[in-house]
Short mmCIF file of C-alpha atoms in Angstrom, two decimals:
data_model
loop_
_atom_site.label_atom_id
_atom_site.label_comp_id
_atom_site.label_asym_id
_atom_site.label_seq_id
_atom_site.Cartn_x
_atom_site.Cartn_y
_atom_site.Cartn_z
CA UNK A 1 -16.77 23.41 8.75
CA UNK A 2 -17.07 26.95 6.78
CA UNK A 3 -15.30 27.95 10.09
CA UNK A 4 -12.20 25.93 8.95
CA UNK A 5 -12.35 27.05 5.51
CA UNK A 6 -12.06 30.82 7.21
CA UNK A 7 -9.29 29.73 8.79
CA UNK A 8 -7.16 28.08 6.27
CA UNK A 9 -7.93 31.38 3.75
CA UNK A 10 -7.04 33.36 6.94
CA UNK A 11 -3.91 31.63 7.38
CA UNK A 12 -2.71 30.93 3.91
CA UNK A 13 -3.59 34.30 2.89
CA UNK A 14 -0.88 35.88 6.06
CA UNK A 15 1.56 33.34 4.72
CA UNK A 16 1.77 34.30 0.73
CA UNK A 17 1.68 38.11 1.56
CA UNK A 18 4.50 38.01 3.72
CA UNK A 19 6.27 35.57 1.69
CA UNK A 20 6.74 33.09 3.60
CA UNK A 21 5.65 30.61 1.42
CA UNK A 22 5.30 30.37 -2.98
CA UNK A 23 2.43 28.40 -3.07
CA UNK A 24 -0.17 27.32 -0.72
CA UNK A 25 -1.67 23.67 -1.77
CA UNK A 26 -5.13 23.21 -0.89
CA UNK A 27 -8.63 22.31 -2.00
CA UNK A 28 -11.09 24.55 -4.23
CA UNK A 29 -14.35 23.11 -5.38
CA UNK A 30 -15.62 20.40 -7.59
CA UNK A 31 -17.30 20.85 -10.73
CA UNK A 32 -19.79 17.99 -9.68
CA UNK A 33 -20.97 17.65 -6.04
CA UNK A 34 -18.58 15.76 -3.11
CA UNK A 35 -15.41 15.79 -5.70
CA UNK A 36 -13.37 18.49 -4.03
CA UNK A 37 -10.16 19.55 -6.40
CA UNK A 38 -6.73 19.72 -5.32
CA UNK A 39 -5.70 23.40 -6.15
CA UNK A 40 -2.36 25.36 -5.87
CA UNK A 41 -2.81 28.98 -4.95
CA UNK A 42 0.24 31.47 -5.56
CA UNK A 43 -1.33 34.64 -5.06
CA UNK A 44 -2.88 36.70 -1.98
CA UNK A 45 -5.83 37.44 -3.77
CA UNK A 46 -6.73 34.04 -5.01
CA UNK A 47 -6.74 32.22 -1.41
CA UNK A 48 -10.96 32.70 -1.86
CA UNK A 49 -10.32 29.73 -4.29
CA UNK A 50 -9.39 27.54 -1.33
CA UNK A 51 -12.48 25.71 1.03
CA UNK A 52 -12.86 22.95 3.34
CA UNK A 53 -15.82 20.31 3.87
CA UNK A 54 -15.83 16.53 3.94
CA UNK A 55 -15.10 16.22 0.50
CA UNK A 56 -11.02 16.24 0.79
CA UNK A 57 -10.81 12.88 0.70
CA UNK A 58 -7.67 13.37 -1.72
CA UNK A 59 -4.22 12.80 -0.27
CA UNK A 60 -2.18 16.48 -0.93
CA UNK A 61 1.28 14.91 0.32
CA UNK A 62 0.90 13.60 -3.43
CA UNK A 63 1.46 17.40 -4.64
CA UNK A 64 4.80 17.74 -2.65
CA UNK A 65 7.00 14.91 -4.24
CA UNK A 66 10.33 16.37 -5.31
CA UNK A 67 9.05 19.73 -5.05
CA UNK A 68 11.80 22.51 -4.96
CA UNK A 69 9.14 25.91 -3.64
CA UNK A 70 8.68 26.72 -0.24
CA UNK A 71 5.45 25.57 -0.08
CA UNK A 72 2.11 26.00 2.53
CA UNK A 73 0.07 22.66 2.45
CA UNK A 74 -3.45 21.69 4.05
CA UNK A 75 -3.22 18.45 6.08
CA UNK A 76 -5.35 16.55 7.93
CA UNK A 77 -4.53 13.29 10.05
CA UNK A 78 -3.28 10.99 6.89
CA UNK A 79 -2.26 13.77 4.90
CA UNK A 80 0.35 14.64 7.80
CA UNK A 81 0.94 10.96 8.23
CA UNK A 82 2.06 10.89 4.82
CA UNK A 83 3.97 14.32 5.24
CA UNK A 84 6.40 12.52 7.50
CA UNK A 85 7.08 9.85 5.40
CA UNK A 86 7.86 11.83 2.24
CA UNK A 87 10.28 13.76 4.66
CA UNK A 88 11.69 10.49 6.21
CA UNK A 89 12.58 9.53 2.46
CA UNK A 90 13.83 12.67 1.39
CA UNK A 91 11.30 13.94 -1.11
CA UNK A 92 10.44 16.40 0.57
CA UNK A 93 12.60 19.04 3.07
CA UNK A 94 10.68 19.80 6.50
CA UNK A 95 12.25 23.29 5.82
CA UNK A 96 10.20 23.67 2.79
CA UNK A 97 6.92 23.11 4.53
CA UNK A 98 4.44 25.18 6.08
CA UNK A 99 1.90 22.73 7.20
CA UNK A 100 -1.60 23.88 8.01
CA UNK A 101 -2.78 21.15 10.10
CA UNK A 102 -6.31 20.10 10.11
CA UNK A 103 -8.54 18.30 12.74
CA UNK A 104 -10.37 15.92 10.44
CA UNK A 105 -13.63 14.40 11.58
CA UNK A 106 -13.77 11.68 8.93
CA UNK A 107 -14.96 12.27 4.82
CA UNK A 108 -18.08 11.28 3.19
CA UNK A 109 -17.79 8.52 1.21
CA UNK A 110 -19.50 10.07 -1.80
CA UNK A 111 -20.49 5.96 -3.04
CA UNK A 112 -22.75 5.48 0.20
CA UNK A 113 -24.61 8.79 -0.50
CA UNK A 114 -25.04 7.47 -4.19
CA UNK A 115 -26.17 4.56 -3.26
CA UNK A 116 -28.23 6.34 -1.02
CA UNK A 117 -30.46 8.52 -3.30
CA UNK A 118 -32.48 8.31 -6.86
CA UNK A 119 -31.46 10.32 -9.67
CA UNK A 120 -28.70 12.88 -10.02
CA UNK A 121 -27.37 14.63 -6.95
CA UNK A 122 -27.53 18.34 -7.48
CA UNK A 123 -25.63 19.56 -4.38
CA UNK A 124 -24.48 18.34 -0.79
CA UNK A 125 -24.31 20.01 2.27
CA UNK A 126 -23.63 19.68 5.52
CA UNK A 127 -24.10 20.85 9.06
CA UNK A 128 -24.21 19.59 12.83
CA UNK A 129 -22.86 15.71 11.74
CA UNK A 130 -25.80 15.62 9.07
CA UNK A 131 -25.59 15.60 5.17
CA UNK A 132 -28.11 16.67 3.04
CA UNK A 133 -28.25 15.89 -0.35
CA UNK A 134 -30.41 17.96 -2.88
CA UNK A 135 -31.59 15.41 -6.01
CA UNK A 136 -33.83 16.38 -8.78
CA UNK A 137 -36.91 14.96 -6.62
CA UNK A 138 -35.79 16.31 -3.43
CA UNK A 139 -33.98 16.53 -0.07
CA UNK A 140 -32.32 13.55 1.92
CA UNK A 141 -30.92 13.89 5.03
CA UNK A 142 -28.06 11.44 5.78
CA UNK A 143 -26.39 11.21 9.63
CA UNK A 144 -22.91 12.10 8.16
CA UNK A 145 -21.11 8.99 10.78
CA UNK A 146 -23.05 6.66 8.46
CA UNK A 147 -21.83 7.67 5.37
CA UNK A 148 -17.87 7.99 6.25
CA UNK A 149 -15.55 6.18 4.41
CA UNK A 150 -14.60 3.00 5.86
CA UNK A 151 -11.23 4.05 6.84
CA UNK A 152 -11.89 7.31 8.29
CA UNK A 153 -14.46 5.32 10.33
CA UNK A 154 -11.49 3.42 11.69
CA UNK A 155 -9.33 6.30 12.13
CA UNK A 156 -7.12 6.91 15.02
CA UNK A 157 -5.43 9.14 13.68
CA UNK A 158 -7.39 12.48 12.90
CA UNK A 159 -5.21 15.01 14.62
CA UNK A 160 -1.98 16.11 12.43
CA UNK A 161 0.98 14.91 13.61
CA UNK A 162 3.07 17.50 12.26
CA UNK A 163 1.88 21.22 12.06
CA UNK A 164 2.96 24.61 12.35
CA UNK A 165 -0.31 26.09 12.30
CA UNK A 166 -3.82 24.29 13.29
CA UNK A 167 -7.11 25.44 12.29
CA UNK A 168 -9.08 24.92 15.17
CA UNK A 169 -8.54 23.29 18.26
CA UNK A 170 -7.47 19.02 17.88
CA UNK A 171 -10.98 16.94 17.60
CA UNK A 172 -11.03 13.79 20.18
CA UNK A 173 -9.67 10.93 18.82
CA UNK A 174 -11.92 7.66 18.55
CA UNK A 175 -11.12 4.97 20.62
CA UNK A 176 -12.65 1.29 20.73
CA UNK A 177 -12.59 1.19 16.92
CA UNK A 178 -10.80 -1.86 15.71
CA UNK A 179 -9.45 -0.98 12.34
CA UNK A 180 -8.60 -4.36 11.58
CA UNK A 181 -11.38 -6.05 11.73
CA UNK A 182 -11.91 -7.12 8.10
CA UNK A 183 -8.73 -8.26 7.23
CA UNK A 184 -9.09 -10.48 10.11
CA UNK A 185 -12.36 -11.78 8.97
CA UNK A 186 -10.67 -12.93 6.11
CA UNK A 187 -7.46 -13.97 8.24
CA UNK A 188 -10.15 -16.44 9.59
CA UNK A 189 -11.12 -17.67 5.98
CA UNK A 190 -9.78 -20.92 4.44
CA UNK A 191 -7.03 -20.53 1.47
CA UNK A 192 -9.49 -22.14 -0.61
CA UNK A 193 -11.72 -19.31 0.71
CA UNK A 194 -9.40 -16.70 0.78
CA UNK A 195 -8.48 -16.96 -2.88
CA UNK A 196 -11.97 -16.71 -3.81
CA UNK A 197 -12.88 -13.73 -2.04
CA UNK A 198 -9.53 -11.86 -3.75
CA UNK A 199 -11.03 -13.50 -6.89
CA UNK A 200 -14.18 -11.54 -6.51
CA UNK A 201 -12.71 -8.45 -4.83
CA UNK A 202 -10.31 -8.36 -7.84
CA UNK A 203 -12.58 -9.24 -10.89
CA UNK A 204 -14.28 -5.82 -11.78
CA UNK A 205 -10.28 -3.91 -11.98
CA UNK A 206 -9.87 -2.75 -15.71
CA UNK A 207 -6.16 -1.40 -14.41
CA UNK A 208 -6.63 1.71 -15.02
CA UNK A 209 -3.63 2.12 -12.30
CA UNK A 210 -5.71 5.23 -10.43
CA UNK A 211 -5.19 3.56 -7.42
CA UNK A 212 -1.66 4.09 -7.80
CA UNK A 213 -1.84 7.56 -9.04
CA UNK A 214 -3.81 9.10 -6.36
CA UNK A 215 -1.28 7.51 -3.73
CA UNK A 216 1.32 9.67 -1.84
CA UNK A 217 3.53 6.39 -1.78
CA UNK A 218 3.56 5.66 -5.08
CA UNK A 219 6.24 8.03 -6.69
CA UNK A 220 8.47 5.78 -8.82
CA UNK A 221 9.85 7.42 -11.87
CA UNK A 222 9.15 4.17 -13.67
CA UNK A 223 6.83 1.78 -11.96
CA UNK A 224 7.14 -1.90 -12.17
CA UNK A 225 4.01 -2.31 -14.27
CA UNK A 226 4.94 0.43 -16.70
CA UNK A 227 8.65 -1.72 -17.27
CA UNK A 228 8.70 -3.76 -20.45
CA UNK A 229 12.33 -5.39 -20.00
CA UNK A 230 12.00 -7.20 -18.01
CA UNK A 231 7.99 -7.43 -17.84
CA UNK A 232 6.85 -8.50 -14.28
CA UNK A 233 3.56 -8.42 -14.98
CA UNK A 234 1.18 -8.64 -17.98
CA UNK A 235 -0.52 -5.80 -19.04
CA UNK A 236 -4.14 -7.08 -19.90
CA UNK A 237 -6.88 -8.12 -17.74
CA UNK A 238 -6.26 -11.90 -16.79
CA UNK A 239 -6.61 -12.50 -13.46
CA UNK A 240 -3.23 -13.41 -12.22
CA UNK A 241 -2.08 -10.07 -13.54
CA UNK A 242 -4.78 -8.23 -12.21
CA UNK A 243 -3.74 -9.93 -8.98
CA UNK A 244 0.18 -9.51 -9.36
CA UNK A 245 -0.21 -6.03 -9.82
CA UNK A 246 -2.90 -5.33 -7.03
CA UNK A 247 -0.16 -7.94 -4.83
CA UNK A 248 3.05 -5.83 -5.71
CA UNK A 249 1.32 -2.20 -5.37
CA UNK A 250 0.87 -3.43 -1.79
CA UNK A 251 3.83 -4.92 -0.96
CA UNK A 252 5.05 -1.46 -1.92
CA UNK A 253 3.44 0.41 0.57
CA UNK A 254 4.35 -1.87 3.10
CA UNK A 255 5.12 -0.06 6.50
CA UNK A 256 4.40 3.04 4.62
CA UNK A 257 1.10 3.20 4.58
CA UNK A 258 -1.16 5.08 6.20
CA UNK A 259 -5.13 3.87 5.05
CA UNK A 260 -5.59 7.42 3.97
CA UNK A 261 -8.10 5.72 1.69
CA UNK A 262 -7.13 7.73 -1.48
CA UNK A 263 -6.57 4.46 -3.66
CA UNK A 264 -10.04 3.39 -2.78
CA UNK A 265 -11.83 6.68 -3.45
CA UNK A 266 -9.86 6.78 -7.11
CA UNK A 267 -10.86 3.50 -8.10
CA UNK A 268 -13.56 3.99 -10.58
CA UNK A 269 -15.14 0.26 -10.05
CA UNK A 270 -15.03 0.79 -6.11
CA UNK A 271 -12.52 -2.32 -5.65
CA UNK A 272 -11.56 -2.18 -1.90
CA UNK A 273 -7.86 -2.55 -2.70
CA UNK A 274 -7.46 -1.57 1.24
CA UNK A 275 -7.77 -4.71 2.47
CA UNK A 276 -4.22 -5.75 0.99
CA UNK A 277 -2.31 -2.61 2.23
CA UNK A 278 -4.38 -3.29 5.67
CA UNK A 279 -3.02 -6.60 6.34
CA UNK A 280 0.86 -5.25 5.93
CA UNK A 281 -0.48 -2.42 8.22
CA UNK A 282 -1.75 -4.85 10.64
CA UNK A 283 1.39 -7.30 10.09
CA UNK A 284 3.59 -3.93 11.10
CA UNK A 285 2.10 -2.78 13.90
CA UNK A 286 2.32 -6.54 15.38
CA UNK A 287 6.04 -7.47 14.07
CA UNK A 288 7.62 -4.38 14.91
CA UNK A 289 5.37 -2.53 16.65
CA UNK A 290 5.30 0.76 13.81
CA UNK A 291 2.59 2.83 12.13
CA UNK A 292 4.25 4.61 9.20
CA UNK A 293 4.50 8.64 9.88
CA UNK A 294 4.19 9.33 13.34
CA UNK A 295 7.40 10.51 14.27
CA UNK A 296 9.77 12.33 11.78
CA UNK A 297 12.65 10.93 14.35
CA UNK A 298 12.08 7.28 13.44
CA UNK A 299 13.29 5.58 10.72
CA UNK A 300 10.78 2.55 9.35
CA UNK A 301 10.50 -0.42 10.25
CA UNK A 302 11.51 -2.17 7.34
CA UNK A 303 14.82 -0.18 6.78
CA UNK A 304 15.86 -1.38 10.65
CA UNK A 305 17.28 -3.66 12.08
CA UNK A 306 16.69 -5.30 15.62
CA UNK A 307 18.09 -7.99 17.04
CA UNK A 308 14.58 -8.97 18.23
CA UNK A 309 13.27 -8.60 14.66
CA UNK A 310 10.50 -11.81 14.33
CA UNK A 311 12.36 -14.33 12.02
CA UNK A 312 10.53 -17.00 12.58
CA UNK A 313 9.39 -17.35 9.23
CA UNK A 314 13.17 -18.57 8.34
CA UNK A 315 14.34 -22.15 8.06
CA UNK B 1 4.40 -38.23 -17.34
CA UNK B 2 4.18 -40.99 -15.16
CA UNK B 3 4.46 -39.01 -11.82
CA UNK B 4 4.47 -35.53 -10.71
CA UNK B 5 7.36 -33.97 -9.29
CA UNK B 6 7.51 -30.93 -8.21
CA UNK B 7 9.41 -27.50 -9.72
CA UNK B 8 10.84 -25.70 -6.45
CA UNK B 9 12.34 -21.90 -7.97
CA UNK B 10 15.17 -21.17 -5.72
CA UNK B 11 16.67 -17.92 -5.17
CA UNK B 12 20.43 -18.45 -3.67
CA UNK B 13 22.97 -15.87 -1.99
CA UNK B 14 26.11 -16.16 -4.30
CA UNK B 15 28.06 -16.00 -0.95
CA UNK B 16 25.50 -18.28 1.19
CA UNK B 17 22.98 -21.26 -0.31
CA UNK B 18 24.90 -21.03 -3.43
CA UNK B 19 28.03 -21.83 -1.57
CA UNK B 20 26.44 -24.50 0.82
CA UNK B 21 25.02 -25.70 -3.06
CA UNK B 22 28.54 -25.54 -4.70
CA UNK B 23 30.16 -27.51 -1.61
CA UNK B 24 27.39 -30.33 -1.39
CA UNK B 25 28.07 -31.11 -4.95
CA UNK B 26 31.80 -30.88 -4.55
CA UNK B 27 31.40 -33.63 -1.79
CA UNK B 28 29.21 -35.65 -3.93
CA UNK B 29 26.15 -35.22 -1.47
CA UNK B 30 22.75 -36.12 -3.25
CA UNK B 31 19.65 -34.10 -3.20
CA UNK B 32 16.38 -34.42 -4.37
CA UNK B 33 16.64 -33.05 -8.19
CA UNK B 34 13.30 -30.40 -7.94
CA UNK B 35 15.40 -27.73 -7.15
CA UNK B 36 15.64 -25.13 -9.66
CA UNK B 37 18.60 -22.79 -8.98
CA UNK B 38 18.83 -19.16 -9.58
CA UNK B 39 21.99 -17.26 -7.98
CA UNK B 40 21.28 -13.94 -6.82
CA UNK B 41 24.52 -11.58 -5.29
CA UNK B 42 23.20 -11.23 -2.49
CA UNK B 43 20.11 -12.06 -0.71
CA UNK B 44 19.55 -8.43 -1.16
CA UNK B 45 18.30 -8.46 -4.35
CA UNK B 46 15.74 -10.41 -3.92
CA UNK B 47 12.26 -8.73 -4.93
CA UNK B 48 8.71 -9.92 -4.33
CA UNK B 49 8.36 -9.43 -8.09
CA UNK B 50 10.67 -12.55 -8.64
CA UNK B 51 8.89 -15.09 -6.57
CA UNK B 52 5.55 -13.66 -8.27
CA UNK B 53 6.70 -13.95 -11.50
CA UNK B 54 8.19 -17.78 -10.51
CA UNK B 55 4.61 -18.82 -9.25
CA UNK B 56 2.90 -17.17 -12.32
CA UNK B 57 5.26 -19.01 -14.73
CA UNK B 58 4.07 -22.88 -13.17
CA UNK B 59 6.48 -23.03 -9.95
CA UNK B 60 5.34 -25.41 -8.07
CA UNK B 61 7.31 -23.42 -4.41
CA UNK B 62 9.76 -20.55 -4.14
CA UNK B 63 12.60 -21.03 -1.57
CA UNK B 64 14.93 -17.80 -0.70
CA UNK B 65 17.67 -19.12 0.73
CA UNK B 66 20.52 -16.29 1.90
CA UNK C 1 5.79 -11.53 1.79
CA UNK C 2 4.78 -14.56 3.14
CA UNK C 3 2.19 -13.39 5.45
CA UNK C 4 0.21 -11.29 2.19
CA UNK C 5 0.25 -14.55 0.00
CA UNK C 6 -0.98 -16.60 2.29
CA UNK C 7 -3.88 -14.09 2.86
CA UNK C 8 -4.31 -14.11 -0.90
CA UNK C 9 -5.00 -17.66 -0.38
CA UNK C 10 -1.84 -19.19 -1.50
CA UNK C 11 -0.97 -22.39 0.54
CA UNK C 12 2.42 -21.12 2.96
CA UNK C 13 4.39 -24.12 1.67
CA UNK C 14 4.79 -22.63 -1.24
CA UNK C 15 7.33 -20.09 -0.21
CA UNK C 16 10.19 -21.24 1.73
CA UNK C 17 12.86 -19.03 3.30
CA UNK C 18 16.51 -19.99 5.13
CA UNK C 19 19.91 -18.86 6.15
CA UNK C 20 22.25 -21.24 5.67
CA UNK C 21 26.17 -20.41 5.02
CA UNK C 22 28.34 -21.48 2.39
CA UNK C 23 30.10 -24.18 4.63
CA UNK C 24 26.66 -25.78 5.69
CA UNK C 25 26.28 -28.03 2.93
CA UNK C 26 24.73 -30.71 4.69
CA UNK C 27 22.31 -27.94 6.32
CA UNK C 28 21.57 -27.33 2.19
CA UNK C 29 21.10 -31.00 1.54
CA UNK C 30 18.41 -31.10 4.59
CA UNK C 31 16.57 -28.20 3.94
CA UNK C 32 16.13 -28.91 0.30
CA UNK C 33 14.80 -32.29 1.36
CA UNK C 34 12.48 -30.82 3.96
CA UNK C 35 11.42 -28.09 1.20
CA UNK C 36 10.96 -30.96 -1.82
CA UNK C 37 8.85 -33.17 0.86
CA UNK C 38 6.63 -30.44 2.14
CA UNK C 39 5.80 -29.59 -1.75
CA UNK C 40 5.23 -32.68 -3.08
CA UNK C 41 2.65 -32.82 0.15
CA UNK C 42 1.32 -29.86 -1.36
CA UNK C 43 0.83 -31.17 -4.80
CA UNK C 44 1.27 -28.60 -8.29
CA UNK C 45 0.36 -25.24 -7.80
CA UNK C 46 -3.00 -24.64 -9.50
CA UNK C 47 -3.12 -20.86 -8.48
CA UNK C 48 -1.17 -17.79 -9.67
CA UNK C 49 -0.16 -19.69 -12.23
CA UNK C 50 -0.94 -17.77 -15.70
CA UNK C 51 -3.12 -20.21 -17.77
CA UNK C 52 -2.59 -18.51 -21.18
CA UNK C 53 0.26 -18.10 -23.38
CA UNK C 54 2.18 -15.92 -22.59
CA UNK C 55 3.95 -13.46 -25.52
CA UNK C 56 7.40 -12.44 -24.10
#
């Protein structure tokens, strides 16, 4: 890993000096252990700032909506993913963009090593697949495949799909993984059931909106819960609103999305909001046959239209 | 309320359902009365957020028709 | 749309969609009879429906 970080200071450094991009966007880190910072570096001198572990769990296509600067940006699988689709709806220029691909081997999901240990965690490392984390009453040694996040555990997608430079050589995708397994555990449920589990999954959301903030997708100037005339959806806690909101921010993202994870790693009560975006995923890839930003060539699937498009759903 | 009927929100094309609407009233055709109109111009601006909002205000169904 | 709601664990009868042209109106007089049947099958919709007040 501090071979990557080499790299990525390596390369960004080349690119600032001779000019050819303004800013470099990248990670520096955390204050606290496993919360890795998104960080803009405009200098030569400063790319020291940037590093790489498994803590970039944060999406950086984010930084690049409507940006104007020739820019140099860090991207691994999703990131990339969601590279293309600013690109395919013009928020970004692929001009603009020096991308500084990443082979990503899955992030720690810093709740599971929480969970995992007693008392405050001082510091994490890592080496040869294994974590160790250093608490007040000593060492633990995690086996870093257990404590992925659930979507990177599921990836198929790890390679860039877009890059003009790479940091090391592509990692093997997995294969055999079924990402879709839990939505269609709950596929299998009842509607009595179903509503239930939502019910549960839903309760603990104080809307603080983070899940929406941290996402690439979400770059509305006003966004339909922040609209007071007319007011879709209530601003308090009741459930239906909770559940409107968590329902629309979906629908949203729907052939867009890429399970980059970022809206479940911002959510402070650890709702797996995933599972909605995950079934429109799933719904995609079986209507129309698309995963959002693979191809920069493609327009999406839901601004297409096939004569063989499923309508079956119509009277 | 003796018996429960049912609110149905419905969402009609200006150029389409409304139409089809408009002439089956012209020709004096009856219909069940649960049908709540609301013309859209066009199917096209039709948004999730309307048949949410329809649902969270008591609808009993939504029905898009373009 | 309809596929997400009904994994929210609305029932799918409650959302209805159709093409039907502005000459069809006895194609609009048969759907709205299938629609009224199927929802009155159904019975009132007890979910996503916003139990208090609401201030507008």
């Amino acid at each position: 890993m501090s071979t990557y970080t080499e790299k990525i200071r390596e390369i960004s450094q080349r690119l600032l000096k001779e000019c050819k991009v303004e800013m470099v966007i990248g990670f520096r880190q955390g204050t606290l252990p496993m919360m890795n910072e998104p960080c803009i570096v405009r200098k030569p001198e400063e790319v020291e700032r940037l590093v790489w572990d498994s803590n970039c769990g944060i999406n950086l296509a984010n930084y690049l909506t409507n940006r104007k600067e020739k820019i140099g940006v860090v991207a691994k699988g999703c990131d990339s993913r969601n590279i293309v689709t600013h690109i395919l709806e013009n928020k970004i220029k692929r001009e603009q963009l020096v991308i500084i691909g990443v082979p990503c081997q899955g992030m720690i999901d810093k709740r599971k090593i929480a969970a995992g240990v007693q008392g405050e965690i001082l510091s994490v490392a890592e080496a040869d697949g294994e974590v160790t984390v250093q608490t007040a009453a000593g060492a633990q040694t995690f086996k870093k495949a257990e404590v992925l996040q659930q979507n990177c555990s599921v990836c198929t997608h790890r390679n860039p799909v877009i890059h003009d430079e790479m940091v090391a050589e592509p990692v093997a995708e997995q294969t055999g993984v079924d990402p879709y397994a839990d939505v269609a555990a709950i596929e299998a449920m009842s509607a009595e059931e179903r509503w239930k589990f939502f019910e549960e999954l839903l309760a603990p959301c104080i809307r603080c909106y983070a899940c929406r903030n941290a996402c690439p997708l979400c770059y509305c100037p006003t966004c339909f819960v922040d609209e007071s005339k007319p007011q879709w959806v209530g601003k308090g806690q009741d459930p239906i609103d909770v559940r409107t909101f968590h329902f629309l921010r979906a629908y949203h993202c729907a052939g867009r999305c890429t399970d980059c994870g970022a809206c479940e790693r911002a959510c402070p009560v650890g709702i797996n909001m995933r599972l909605l975006t995950k079934k429109l995923n799933k719904d995609c890839l079986a209507l129309y046959g698309w995963e959002a930003g693979l191809a920069e060539d493609k327009r999406p699937a839901l601004d297409t239209y096939k004569a063989n498009d499923p309508e079956n759903f119509i009277h | 309320m003796s018996e429960w009927e049912p609110k149905i929100v419905s969402f009609l094309c200006n150029w389409c359902s409304y139409g089809a609407a408009d002439l089956a009233g012209v020709s004096r055709m009856e219909y069940p009365p649960n049908v709540r109109v609301v013309r859209i111009p066009c199917t096209g601006r039709m948004s999730p957020k309307f048949a949410l909002a329809a649902l969270r205000e008591g609808a009993d169904a939504v029905w898009v028709s373009g | 749309m309809k596929n997400l709601l009904e994994l929210m664990g609305i029932e799918a009868d409650r959302i209805h969609f159709s093409w039907i042209s502005s000459a069809e109106s006895t194609k609009f007089v048969k759907v709205v009879n299938e629609i009224t049947a199927k929802v009155k099958a159904l019975g009132p919709n007890q979910r996503f429906v916003k139990q208090a007040a609401k201030v507008a």
